[in-house]
Amino acid sequence: MEKKVLLIDDEASLRRSLSLGLMQKGYETEPCENGMNALKTLEMFKLKQLPLDYVVLDVKLPDIDGLKLLKVIKFNYPELPVVMITAYGSEAVREDARLEKADAFLEKPFSVDELTSLLETLPPAS
């Protein structure tokens, strides 16, 4: 059974390449280009009782700060593992993500293999 990943990143090319790469590794992705769509998608999954195993979340989004979105996700879905990704990696951002209960952190650029290896270390939510 495929594991389902909610992929939240504003960069279309990254969403496409990660979605394709994850699909080839046996993951199904639900791509979202911003935080508001991600929140709507999470709510839709909850209402339809669809399983969601992981969230991959960019720190910088056009509409909501990724760390604030992480806080909302962890408040509403505490069992859902969240991997924070960023091109602006700094120790402060990493620490903020840890404080908001991110399950893992990856700095861009990273490979699909690096992401899937990381996901395999996290217990899925469903």
Tab-separated table of C-alpha atoms in Angstrom:
chain	number	residue	atom	x	y	z
A	1	MET	CA	0.000	0.000	0.000
A	2	GLU	CA	1.342	3.400	-1.010
A	3	LYS	CA	2.107	5.907	1.693
A	4	LYS	CA	0.495	9.312	1.152
A	5	VAL	CA	2.593	12.496	1.388
A	6	LEU	CA	1.208	16.029	1.523
A	7	LEU	CA	3.859	18.104	-0.261
A	8	ILE	CA	3.684	21.852	0.461
A	9	ASP	CA	6.071	24.015	-1.561
A	10	ASP	CA	5.524	27.106	-3.703
A	11	GLU	CA	8.125	26.072	-6.283
A	12	ALA	CA	6.254	24.255	-9.105
A	13	SER	CA	9.338	22.513	-10.507
A	14	LEU	CA	10.245	21.110	-7.081
A	15	ARG	CA	6.672	19.885	-6.509
A	16	ARG	CA	6.716	18.146	-9.900
A	17	SER	CA	10.131	16.523	-9.499
A	18	LEU	CA	9.474	15.389	-5.911
A	19	SER	CA	5.998	14.086	-6.797
A	20	LEU	CA	7.412	12.065	-9.676
A	21	GLY	CA	10.393	10.834	-7.661
A	22	LEU	CA	8.251	9.866	-4.680
A	23	MET	CA	5.784	8.074	-6.957
A	24	GLN	CA	8.659	6.006	-8.370
A	25	LYS	CA	9.593	5.083	-4.783
A	26	GLY	CA	6.056	3.929	-3.957
A	27	TYR	CA	4.674	7.098	-2.383
A	28	GLU	CA	1.569	8.951	-3.493
A	29	THR	CA	1.801	12.736	-3.232
A	30	GLU	CA	-0.784	15.428	-2.799
A	31	PRO	CA	0.993	18.618	-3.934
A	32	CYS	CA	-0.004	22.052	-2.574
A	33	GLU	CA	1.499	25.351	-3.685
A	34	ASN	CA	0.699	27.322	-0.539
A	35	GLY	CA	-0.351	27.081	3.083
A	36	MET	CA	-4.050	27.848	2.620
A	37	ASN	CA	-4.447	25.056	0.059
A	38	ALA	CA	-2.562	22.741	2.378
A	39	LEU	CA	-4.949	23.502	5.262
A	40	LYS	CA	-7.962	22.904	2.984
A	41	THR	CA	-6.422	19.640	1.785
A	42	LEU	CA	-5.746	18.470	5.348
A	43	GLU	CA	-9.355	19.245	6.288
A	44	MET	CA	-10.661	17.407	3.206
A	45	PHE	CA	-8.578	14.331	4.087
A	46	LYS	CA	-9.925	14.438	7.634
A	47	LEU	CA	-13.571	14.833	6.535
A	48	LYS	CA	-13.311	12.000	4.008
A	49	GLN	CA	-11.338	9.901	6.497
A	50	LEU	CA	-8.520	9.419	3.985
A	51	PRO	CA	-5.169	8.360	5.400
A	52	LEU	CA	-2.275	10.786	5.222
A	53	ASP	CA	1.101	9.480	6.311
A	54	TYR	CA	3.527	12.417	6.064
A	55	VAL	CA	3.792	16.142	5.399
A	56	VAL	CA	6.759	17.695	3.603
A	57	LEU	CA	6.597	21.433	4.293
A	58	ASP	CA	8.675	24.327	2.986
A	59	VAL	CA	9.711	26.949	5.538
A	60	LYS	CA	9.102	29.855	3.119
A	61	LEU	CA	5.629	29.984	1.566
A	62	PRO	CA	3.971	32.937	-0.189
A	63	ASP	CA	0.919	33.136	2.088
A	64	ILE	CA	1.806	31.632	5.475
A	65	ASP	CA	5.135	31.250	7.229
A	66	GLY	CA	5.967	27.550	7.107
A	67	LEU	CA	6.844	27.449	10.809
A	68	LYS	CA	3.430	28.904	11.692
A	69	LEU	CA	1.793	26.331	9.433
A	70	LEU	CA	3.833	23.612	11.161
A	71	LYS	CA	2.444	24.807	14.498
A	72	VAL	CA	-1.148	24.611	13.167
A	73	ILE	CA	-0.585	21.149	11.670
A	74	LYS	CA	0.974	19.798	14.865
A	75	PHE	CA	-1.842	21.294	16.965
A	76	ASN	CA	-4.587	19.733	14.826
A	77	TYR	CA	-2.791	16.552	13.728
A	78	PRO	CA	-0.188	15.820	16.435
A	79	GLU	CA	0.500	12.283	15.172
A	80	LEU	CA	1.246	13.419	11.594
A	81	PRO	CA	5.012	13.429	10.890
A	82	VAL	CA	6.225	16.688	9.327
A	83	VAL	CA	9.511	17.094	7.455
A	84	MET	CA	10.543	20.738	7.103
A	85	ILE	CA	12.458	21.662	3.953
A	86	THR	CA	14.231	24.930	3.180
A	87	ALA	CA	16.741	26.613	0.934
A	88	TYR	CA	17.389	29.078	3.761
A	89	GLY	CA	18.810	26.662	6.274
A	90	SER	CA	20.308	28.222	9.336
A	91	GLU	CA	20.743	27.002	12.863
A	92	ALA	CA	17.999	29.420	13.989
A	93	VAL	CA	15.491	28.070	11.441
A	94	ARG	CA	16.407	24.496	12.354
A	95	GLU	CA	15.950	25.272	16.066
A	96	ASP	CA	12.588	26.986	15.434
A	97	ALA	CA	11.420	23.933	13.475
A	98	ARG	CA	12.526	21.648	16.292
A	99	LEU	CA	10.720	23.792	18.876
A	100	GLU	CA	7.523	23.631	16.828
A	101	LYS	CA	7.837	19.830	16.833
A	102	ALA	CA	9.035	19.190	13.277
A	103	ASP	CA	9.916	15.518	12.975
A	104	ALA	CA	12.806	16.113	10.577
A	105	PHE	CA	14.588	18.853	8.617
A	106	LEU	CA	16.139	18.798	5.135
A	107	GLU	CA	18.056	21.570	3.409
A	108	LYS	CA	17.580	22.164	-0.312
A	109	PRO	CA	18.848	20.964	-2.610
A	110	PHE	CA	18.228	17.347	-1.617
A	111	SER	CA	17.551	14.206	-3.598
A	112	VAL	CA	14.414	12.075	-3.623
A	113	ASP	CA	16.568	9.291	-2.174
A	114	GLU	CA	17.514	11.517	0.775
A	115	LEU	CA	13.847	12.382	1.360
A	116	THR	CA	12.609	8.793	1.113
A	117	SER	CA	15.408	7.566	3.389
A	118	LEU	CA	14.305	10.160	5.926
A	119	LEU	CA	10.607	9.269	5.572
A	120	GLU	CA	11.452	5.605	6.164
A	121	THR	CA	12.880	6.533	9.574
A	122	LEU	CA	9.620	8.200	10.645
A	123	PRO	CA	6.608	6.166	11.719
A	124	PRO	CA	3.673	7.071	9.440
A	125	ALA	CA	0.579	8.624	10.975
A	126	SER	CA	-1.936	6.129	9.613
